[in-house]
Amino acid sequence: MGADAMGPELPPGQDGDSKEAASSSDSSLFWSEKPEDYENHPDFIAMQAAMDEFTPFEEAEAWKKQGNDKLRLARKAAYAHMKRRYQREAVVLYSRAIGKAKEDPETPAAFLSTCYNNRAQMNLTLTNYRSALEDAEEAIRLDGTSKKAYFRGVKAALELKDAEKAADLGRRGIPHSGGDREYAELMREVDRVAVEVGEERREESRRADESLSTAVQFAVLLRQRGVKVGLPSFPDIQNKPYLDEQSVMHWPVIMLYPESGQVELIEDFAENSAFDAMLDMMFQDDGSDLPWDERGEYTRRGVTLYYSAGAGEPMPQKKLLEWLDGHNVGELERTWRKDDFRKIDPKRTLAEVLTREDCVLPGLPTVYVVAENDFHREKFFNGDL
């Protein structure tokens, strides 16, 4: 079985090496966005006229085809940032296909399963392992014979260190694997990880006192800095802050885009770094790199950052120690009140924001990214995004 054996399911004759695939994005039925000079594009005008006659399933088929086109472009991309961009765009397009397909009661379950399957593969590639696992399980629910869905579900579960889930999916997929060598190798990996996880749990038990001592020390550092931590809003994100050799605290930072509902994680941001550095890292001056930003509004100087002052009360000491030690302590019930949001001055450091009197972290620092115009700002504050 070749390297792409477990890649997304493409129609016959449309593999990544065909000439038709190379130009398929030019002939897509739908456009990703309305061109500025659309009146000079007869194909766009014709598409708009035809759309009213399409069933939701026909629209879904077209979105899925565009997702496949982006997948092929990602495979051919010479640069990592372009490959990642096409993969993100593929996720958006497969999501549109799923949404439209669900509107049509005549949509075959196999079609939906393939869309979830392909999106699971893209989420795996983008390291969105929780989303990949959910997509794979939904693909299996719709088509319990899909070897690729079991394969991707097992891969995602392994990345999440969920050995029980990986073993369960893996065993259920064996009858549908057809003796595939790659699947057999994956099952050996499941057995290896299960042993590792068991050993890790025993080691964690043996080191419980030492871990608690470390958590206590870190809790003292937080208190000394004046950083208050409440219940986490994203409990699945297990990343925690750490102290480097120069006693600088480094935090994972959650970036939330309310307009699209997208979430990104900056895994390591030093407390003495200004938000200007974060903006330089995440955005470009001359355009947007976000696939869902069809109007190109999310640029380096076109966004505003906010934090919420409504993250509740700081966790009690016992619960904070459990959270620092990696335990599940519950989840923050999210609310949306206009008066809770505070604008972040990009010249301020992370530490300056974290130590504000009204700042209680929802587990990890969470930054809301909003396009800087009256329309988006009003919708954001009203909770309509």
Tab-separated table of C-alpha atoms in Angstrom:
chain	number	residue	atom	x	y	z
A	1	MET	CA	0.000	0.000	0.000
A	2	GLY	CA	1.474	3.380	-1.031
A	3	ALA	CA	2.129	6.443	1.059
A	4	ASP	CA	-1.210	7.999	0.084
A	5	ALA	CA	-3.217	4.863	0.745
A	6	MET	CA	-4.937	6.451	3.711
A	7	GLY	CA	-5.296	9.867	2.064
A	8	PRO	CA	-8.694	11.492	1.477
A	9	GLU	CA	-11.120	9.720	-0.808
A	10	LEU	CA	-10.967	11.244	-4.294
A	11	PRO	CA	-13.128	10.337	-7.284
A	12	PRO	CA	-11.670	7.856	-9.796
A	13	GLY	CA	-9.316	9.478	-12.283
A	14	GLN	CA	-8.708	12.516	-10.073
A	15	ASP	CA	-5.512	11.652	-8.265
A	16	GLY	CA	-2.928	14.287	-7.449
A	17	ASP	CA	-0.779	13.484	-10.520
A	18	SER	CA	-3.396	14.018	-13.224
A	19	LYS	CA	-3.306	17.077	-15.456
A	20	GLU	CA	-7.017	17.491	-14.887
A	21	ALA	CA	-6.384	17.762	-11.138
A	22	ALA	CA	-3.814	20.485	-11.645
A	23	SER	CA	-6.353	22.725	-13.319
A	24	SER	CA	-9.502	21.510	-11.613
A	25	SER	CA	-9.676	24.515	-9.301
A	26	ASP	CA	-10.102	26.721	-12.362
A	27	SER	CA	-13.256	24.893	-13.416
A	28	SER	CA	-14.949	24.578	-10.013
A	29	LEU	CA	-18.685	25.088	-10.073
A	30	PHE	CA	-18.656	27.537	-7.144
A	31	TRP	CA	-16.347	30.419	-6.448
A	32	SER	CA	-14.847	30.686	-2.970
A	33	GLU	CA	-15.667	34.402	-2.951
A	34	LYS	CA	-17.335	37.028	-5.120
A	35	PRO	CA	-14.768	38.703	-7.405
A	36	GLU	CA	-14.567	42.493	-7.180
A	37	ASP	CA	-15.183	42.859	-10.921
A	38	TYR	CA	-17.748	40.066	-11.044
A	39	GLU	CA	-19.582	41.749	-13.930
A	40	ASN	CA	-16.555	40.905	-16.103
A	41	HIS	CA	-16.769	37.227	-15.207
A	42	PRO	CA	-19.543	35.621	-17.249
A	43	ASP	CA	-18.853	32.255	-15.630
A	44	PHE	CA	-19.479	33.759	-12.181
A	45	ILE	CA	-22.717	35.380	-13.381
A	46	ALA	CA	-23.839	32.097	-14.922
A	47	MET	CA	-23.007	30.288	-11.699
A	48	GLN	CA	-25.100	32.767	-9.680
A	49	ALA	CA	-28.049	32.272	-12.023
A	50	ALA	CA	-27.796	28.492	-11.811
A	51	MET	CA	-27.460	28.255	-8.049
A	52	ASP	CA	-31.182	28.780	-7.441
A	53	GLU	CA	-31.884	25.615	-9.415
A	54	PHE	CA	-29.496	23.405	-7.459
A	55	THR	CA	-30.636	21.091	-4.720
A	56	PRO	CA	-28.693	21.310	-1.448
A	57	PHE	CA	-27.077	17.991	-2.306
A	58	GLU	CA	-25.878	19.301	-5.682
A	59	GLU	CA	-24.357	22.302	-3.920
A	60	ALA	CA	-22.741	19.954	-1.403
A	61	GLU	CA	-21.198	17.934	-4.224
A	62	ALA	CA	-19.665	21.079	-5.665
A	63	TRP	CA	-18.237	22.194	-2.304
A	64	LYS	CA	-16.772	18.734	-1.790
A	65	LYS	CA	-15.163	18.878	-5.239
A	66	GLN	CA	-13.555	22.206	-4.361
A	67	GLY	CA	-12.304	20.688	-1.127
A	68	ASN	CA	-10.672	17.916	-3.154
A	69	ASP	CA	-9.136	20.567	-5.438
A	70	LYS	CA	-7.576	22.317	-2.421
A	71	LEU	CA	-6.287	18.982	-1.209
A	72	ARG	CA	-4.479	18.402	-4.497
A	73	LEU	CA	-3.027	21.914	-4.406
A	74	ALA	CA	-1.777	21.220	-0.869
A	75	ARG	CA	-0.041	18.064	-2.067
A	76	LYS	CA	1.719	19.989	-4.826
A	77	ALA	CA	2.603	23.102	-2.763
A	78	ALA	CA	6.344	23.700	-2.530
A	79	TYR	CA	6.195	25.827	0.638
A	80	ALA	CA	4.917	24.756	4.036
A	81	HIS	CA	2.840	27.906	4.622
A	82	MET	CA	1.031	27.450	1.290
A	83	LYS	CA	0.442	23.763	1.996
A	84	ARG	CA	-1.101	24.664	5.374
A	85	ARG	CA	-3.222	27.385	3.794
A	86	TYR	CA	-4.702	24.988	1.214
A	87	GLN	CA	-5.347	22.429	3.940
A	88	ARG	CA	-7.228	25.005	6.020
A	89	GLU	CA	-9.252	26.001	2.964
A	90	ALA	CA	-10.079	22.338	2.339
A	91	VAL	CA	-11.465	22.057	5.893
A	92	VAL	CA	-13.721	25.068	5.262
A	93	LEU	CA	-14.959	23.652	1.942
A	94	TYR	CA	-15.656	20.178	3.338
A	95	SER	CA	-17.537	21.871	6.189
A	96	ARG	CA	-19.694	23.730	3.662
A	97	ALA	CA	-20.360	20.453	1.856
A	98	ILE	CA	-21.447	18.819	5.115
A	99	GLY	CA	-23.709	21.730	6.013
A	100	LYS	CA	-25.465	21.709	2.631
A	101	ALA	CA	-25.715	17.921	2.496
A	102	LYS	CA	-27.517	17.861	5.838
A	103	GLU	CA	-30.194	20.158	4.401
A	104	ASP	CA	-31.160	17.561	1.790
A	105	PRO	CA	-32.975	14.430	3.051
A	106	GLU	CA	-31.967	12.674	-0.176
A	107	THR	CA	-28.245	12.971	0.587
A	108	PRO	CA	-26.669	9.488	0.656
A	109	ALA	CA	-25.071	8.577	3.980
A	110	ALA	CA	-21.977	7.452	2.057
A	111	PHE	CA	-21.490	10.986	0.689
A	112	LEU	CA	-21.622	12.545	4.156
A	113	SER	CA	-19.295	9.866	5.480
A	114	THR	CA	-16.738	10.690	2.776
A	115	CYS	CA	-16.909	14.427	3.591
A	116	TYR	CA	-16.356	13.772	7.293
A	117	ASN	CA	-13.612	11.321	6.366
A	118	ASN	CA	-11.752	13.823	4.206
A	119	ARG	CA	-12.123	16.571	6.796
A	120	ALA	CA	-10.780	14.182	9.433
A	121	GLN	CA	-7.650	13.686	7.333
A	122	MET	CA	-7.140	17.450	6.934
A	123	ASN	CA	-7.638	17.995	10.663
A	124	LEU	CA	-5.082	15.278	11.349
A	125	THR	CA	-2.588	17.022	9.078
A	126	LEU	CA	-3.305	20.356	10.785
A	127	THR	CA	-2.837	18.698	14.218
A	128	ASN	CA	-6.470	19.390	15.171
A	129	TYR	CA	-6.626	15.940	16.741
A	130	ARG	CA	-9.839	16.328	18.751
A	131	SER	CA	-11.724	17.531	15.662
A	132	ALA	CA	-10.151	14.757	13.585
A	133	LEU	CA	-11.352	12.126	16.066
A	134	GLU	CA	-14.889	13.551	16.111
A	135	ASP	CA	-15.009	13.626	12.292
A	136	ALA	CA	-13.718	10.069	12.012
A	137	GLU	CA	-16.280	8.774	14.504
A	138	GLU	CA	-19.078	10.520	12.609
A	139	ALA	CA	-17.808	9.027	9.329
A	140	ILE	CA	-17.890	5.577	10.983
A	141	ARG	CA	-21.422	6.167	12.297
A	142	LEU	CA	-22.536	6.906	8.727
A	143	ASP	CA	-20.532	4.098	7.135
A	144	GLY	CA	-19.300	1.422	9.509
A	145	THR	CA	-17.248	-0.279	6.798
A	146	SER	CA	-14.877	2.631	6.057
A	147	LYS	CA	-11.319	1.444	6.677
A	148	LYS	CA	-9.983	4.982	6.255
A	149	ALA	CA	-12.323	6.368	8.913
A	150	TYR	CA	-11.188	3.750	11.441
A	151	PHE	CA	-7.557	4.421	10.508
A	152	ARG	CA	-7.882	8.176	11.023
A	153	GLY	CA	-9.863	7.787	14.222
A	154	VAL	CA	-7.169	5.537	15.652
A	155	LYS	CA	-4.408	7.964	14.584
A	156	ALA	CA	-6.200	10.907	16.217
A	157	ALA	CA	-6.876	8.969	19.418
A	158	LEU	CA	-3.198	7.990	19.633
A	159	GLU	CA	-2.156	11.625	19.267
A	160	LEU	CA	-4.544	12.477	22.102
A	161	LYS	CA	-3.004	9.664	24.185
A	162	ASP	CA	-6.453	8.067	24.431
A	163	ALA	CA	-5.262	4.464	24.308
A	164	GLU	CA	-8.683	3.019	25.185
A	165	LYS	CA	-10.416	4.864	22.344
A	166	ALA	CA	-7.641	3.942	19.891
A	167	ALA	CA	-7.886	0.261	20.846
A	168	ASP	CA	-11.683	0.245	20.597
A	169	LEU	CA	-11.756	1.884	17.147
A	170	GLY	CA	-8.848	-0.230	15.978
A	171	ARG	CA	-10.512	-3.511	16.933
A	172	ARG	CA	-13.794	-2.461	15.324
A	173	GLY	CA	-11.976	-1.629	12.109
A	174	ILE	CA	-10.055	-4.897	11.777
A	175	PRO	CA	-12.876	-6.759	9.943
A	176	HIS	CA	-12.899	-3.963	7.341
A	177	SER	CA	-9.119	-3.618	6.942
A	178	GLY	CA	-8.824	-6.456	4.429
A	179	GLY	CA	-5.506	-7.557	5.885
A	180	ASP	CA	-3.968	-4.175	5.033
A	181	ARG	CA	-0.311	-3.995	6.117
A	182	GLU	CA	-0.479	-0.323	7.130
A	183	TYR	CA	-3.513	-1.003	9.316
A	184	ALA	CA	-1.731	-3.939	10.947
A	185	GLU	CA	1.246	-1.675	11.707
A	186	LEU	CA	-1.115	0.888	13.218
A	187	MET	CA	-2.591	-1.766	15.522
A	188	ARG	CA	0.903	-2.667	16.711
A	189	GLU	CA	1.355	1.037	17.453
A	190	VAL	CA	-1.892	0.949	19.459
A	191	ASP	CA	-0.527	-1.919	21.556
A	192	ARG	CA	2.756	-0.072	22.082
A	193	VAL	CA	1.026	3.148	23.135
A	194	ALA	CA	-1.304	1.241	25.459
A	195	VAL	CA	1.748	-0.172	27.252
A	196	GLU	CA	3.351	3.296	27.378
A	197	VAL	CA	0.200	4.917	28.748
A	198	GLY	CA	-0.067	2.220	31.408
A	199	GLU	CA	3.535	2.795	32.440
A	200	GLU	CA	3.024	6.559	32.443
A	201	ARG	CA	0.003	6.238	34.718
A	202	ARG	CA	1.924	4.056	37.145
A	203	GLU	CA	4.811	6.526	37.074
A	204	GLU	CA	2.401	9.411	37.664
A	205	SER	CA	1.044	7.584	40.666
A	206	ARG	CA	4.545	7.029	42.043
A	207	ARG	CA	5.444	10.678	41.504
A	208	ALA	CA	2.190	12.117	42.841
A	209	ASP	CA	3.827	13.723	45.848
A	210	GLU	CA	6.620	15.214	43.737
A	211	SER	CA	4.111	16.530	41.162
A	212	LEU	CA	2.015	18.085	43.877
A	213	SER	CA	5.102	19.783	45.246
A	214	THR	CA	5.861	21.218	41.777
A	215	ALA	CA	2.263	22.417	41.387
A	216	VAL	CA	2.444	24.075	44.810
A	217	GLN	CA	5.625	25.896	43.795
A	218	PHE	CA	4.039	27.089	40.566
A	219	ALA	CA	0.899	28.227	42.390
A	220	VAL	CA	3.138	30.317	44.654
A	221	LEU	CA	4.779	31.911	41.582
A	222	LEU	CA	1.365	32.777	40.148
A	223	ARG	CA	0.305	34.351	43.430
A	224	GLN	CA	3.551	36.323	43.644
A	225	ARG	CA	2.972	37.677	40.148
A	226	GLY	CA	-0.650	38.526	40.872
A	227	VAL	CA	-2.001	36.183	38.189
A	228	LYS	CA	-5.476	34.825	38.923
A	229	VAL	CA	-6.645	31.585	37.252
A	230	GLY	CA	-10.279	30.521	36.986
A	231	LEU	CA	-11.911	27.415	35.539
A	232	PRO	CA	-10.710	26.611	31.996
A	233	SER	CA	-12.945	27.483	29.039
A	234	PHE	CA	-11.198	24.864	26.847
A	235	PRO	CA	-10.498	21.939	29.198
A	236	ASP	CA	-9.396	19.674	26.315
A	237	ILE	CA	-6.320	21.859	25.815
A	238	GLN	CA	-3.895	20.350	28.296
A	239	ASN	CA	-0.966	22.739	27.682
A	240	LYS	CA	0.242	24.474	30.814
A	241	PRO	CA	2.595	27.384	31.571
A	242	TYR	CA	6.223	26.742	32.492
A	243	LEU	CA	9.208	28.644	33.874
A	244	ASP	CA	12.425	28.887	31.848
A	245	GLU	CA	15.988	29.036	33.179
A	246	GLN	CA	15.790	32.831	33.442
A	247	SER	CA	12.634	32.563	35.600
A	248	VAL	CA	10.470	33.903	32.750
A	249	MET	CA	7.008	32.346	32.660
A	250	HIS	CA	5.824	31.051	29.271
A	251	TRP	CA	2.133	30.593	28.506
A	252	PRO	CA	0.083	28.797	25.857
A	253	VAL	CA	-2.298	31.445	24.456
A	254	ILE	CA	-5.692	30.649	22.917
A	255	MET	CA	-6.642	32.848	19.934
A	256	LEU	CA	-10.422	33.022	19.394
A	257	TYR	CA	-11.957	34.398	16.170
A	258	PRO	CA	-15.618	35.069	17.106
A	259	GLU	CA	-16.691	35.751	13.489
A	260	SER	CA	-15.848	32.219	12.347
A	261	GLY	CA	-15.746	30.314	15.630
A	262	GLN	CA	-12.178	29.237	14.822
A	263	VAL	CA	-9.701	28.582	17.630
A	264	GLU	CA	-5.908	28.557	17.320
A	265	LEU	CA	-3.275	27.869	19.960
A	266	ILE	CA	0.014	29.696	20.329
A	267	GLU	CA	1.889	27.071	22.286
A	268	ASP	CA	4.606	29.263	23.779
A	269	PHE	CA	4.395	33.006	24.487
A	270	ALA	CA	6.715	34.581	27.052
A	271	GLU	CA	5.190	36.793	29.724
A	272	ASN	CA	7.660	39.584	28.904
A	273	SER	CA	6.709	39.643	25.188
A	274	ALA	CA	4.451	42.403	23.877
A	275	PHE	CA	1.290	41.592	21.918
A	276	ASP	CA	2.886	43.393	18.967
A	277	ALA	CA	5.116	40.339	18.603
A	278	MET	CA	2.065	38.068	18.590
A	279	LEU	CA	0.414	40.144	15.850
A	280	ASP	CA	3.619	40.094	13.786
A	281	MET	CA	3.679	36.311	14.061
A	282	MET	CA	-0.013	35.717	13.274
A	283	PHE	CA	-0.881	38.267	10.572
A	284	GLN	CA	0.466	39.882	7.411
A	285	ASP	CA	0.473	43.575	6.527
A	286	ASP	CA	-0.808	43.216	2.979
A	287	GLY	CA	-3.487	40.562	3.204
A	288	SER	CA	-5.218	37.841	5.173
A	289	ASP	CA	-4.033	34.242	5.377
A	290	LEU	CA	-7.277	32.952	6.937
A	291	PRO	CA	-9.356	30.807	4.534
A	292	TRP	CA	-12.695	31.905	5.999
A	293	ASP	CA	-11.789	35.620	5.801
A	294	GLU	CA	-13.353	36.162	2.386
A	295	ARG	CA	-13.185	39.954	2.663
A	296	GLY	CA	-9.500	39.977	3.622
A	297	GLU	CA	-10.095	42.068	6.760
A	298	TYR	CA	-7.859	40.184	9.195
A	299	THR	CA	-4.504	41.863	8.569
A	300	ARG	CA	-1.687	42.970	10.870
A	301	ARG	CA	-3.119	46.453	11.321
A	302	GLY	CA	-6.738	45.527	10.692
A	303	VAL	CA	-7.492	43.617	13.888
A	304	THR	CA	-8.086	44.491	17.522
A	305	LEU	CA	-7.393	42.189	20.462
A	306	TYR	CA	-9.607	41.832	23.530
A	307	TYR	CA	-9.683	39.804	26.716
A	308	SER	CA	-12.717	39.049	28.846
A	309	ALA	CA	-13.000	40.293	32.399
A	310	GLY	CA	-15.959	37.946	32.921
A	311	ALA	CA	-14.129	34.671	33.528
A	312	GLY	CA	-15.622	34.238	36.975
A	313	GLU	CA	-13.768	33.746	40.222
A	314	PRO	CA	-10.220	32.433	40.726
A	315	MET	CA	-10.069	28.708	41.430
A	316	PRO	CA	-9.630	27.625	45.044
A	317	GLN	CA	-6.095	26.524	45.873
A	318	LYS	CA	-6.924	22.806	45.825
A	319	LYS	CA	-8.557	22.985	42.397
A	320	LEU	CA	-5.744	25.169	41.016
A	321	LEU	CA	-3.170	22.575	42.112
A	322	GLU	CA	-5.196	19.826	40.434
A	323	TRP	CA	-5.385	21.869	37.207
A	324	LEU	CA	-1.650	22.595	37.220
A	325	ASP	CA	-1.067	18.879	37.732
A	326	GLY	CA	-3.088	18.044	34.597
A	327	HIS	CA	-6.380	16.939	36.158
A	328	ASN	CA	-9.875	17.767	34.902
A	329	VAL	CA	-11.348	20.392	37.214
A	330	GLY	CA	-14.466	21.269	35.231
A	331	GLU	CA	-15.261	23.865	32.619
A	332	LEU	CA	-16.130	27.551	32.700
A	333	GLU	CA	-19.714	28.284	31.746
A	334	ARG	CA	-19.271	30.819	28.975
A	335	THR	CA	-21.257	34.045	29.068
A	336	TRP	CA	-21.243	37.005	26.704
A	337	ARG	CA	-21.602	40.463	28.228
A	338	LYS	CA	-20.528	43.564	26.373
A	339	ASP	CA	-19.113	45.191	29.480
A	340	ASP	CA	-16.802	42.231	30.151
A	341	PHE	CA	-14.457	42.851	27.204
A	342	ARG	CA	-11.297	44.910	27.523
A	343	LYS	CA	-9.215	46.140	24.613
A	344	ILE	CA	-5.578	45.038	24.660
A	345	ASP	CA	-2.911	47.619	23.852
A	346	PRO	CA	-0.496	45.740	21.532
A	347	LYS	CA	2.463	47.506	23.140
A	348	ARG	CA	1.644	45.911	26.494
A	349	THR	CA	3.294	42.664	27.503
A	350	LEU	CA	1.396	39.509	28.332
A	351	ALA	CA	2.374	39.907	31.998
A	352	GLU	CA	0.929	43.427	32.110
A	353	VAL	CA	-2.453	42.121	30.955
A	354	LEU	CA	-2.451	39.002	33.134
A	355	THR	CA	-1.801	41.002	36.289
A	356	ARG	CA	-4.646	43.480	35.801
A	357	GLU	CA	-7.100	43.526	38.662
A	358	ASP	CA	-10.063	42.575	36.449
A	359	CYS	CA	-8.254	39.757	34.639
A	360	VAL	CA	-9.146	36.231	35.756
A	361	LEU	CA	-7.803	33.715	33.274
A	362	PRO	CA	-10.244	31.102	31.919
A	363	GLY	CA	-7.519	28.512	32.516
A	364	LEU	CA	-5.192	29.790	29.810
A	365	PRO	CA	-4.853	33.341	28.432
A	366	THR	CA	-7.602	33.729	25.831
A	367	VAL	CA	-7.464	36.515	23.256
A	368	TYR	CA	-10.441	37.511	21.086
A	369	VAL	CA	-9.402	38.692	17.612
A	370	VAL	CA	-11.891	41.063	15.950
A	371	ALA	CA	-11.656	42.813	12.569
A	372	GLU	CA	-11.371	46.541	13.238
A	373	ASN	CA	-14.518	48.004	11.697
A	374	ASP	CA	-17.810	49.218	13.135
A	375	PHE	CA	-19.816	46.300	11.717
A	376	HIS	CA	-17.715	43.536	13.298
A	377	ARG	CA	-17.122	45.438	16.515
A	378	GLU	CA	-20.855	45.985	17.080
A	379	LYS	CA	-21.690	42.345	16.318
A	380	PHE	CA	-18.883	41.188	18.627
A	381	PHE	CA	-20.056	43.256	21.574
A	382	ASN	CA	-23.676	42.197	21.005
A	383	GLY	CA	-22.674	38.534	20.906
A	384	ASP	CA	-23.958	38.124	17.339
A	385	LEU	CA	-20.699	36.817	15.849
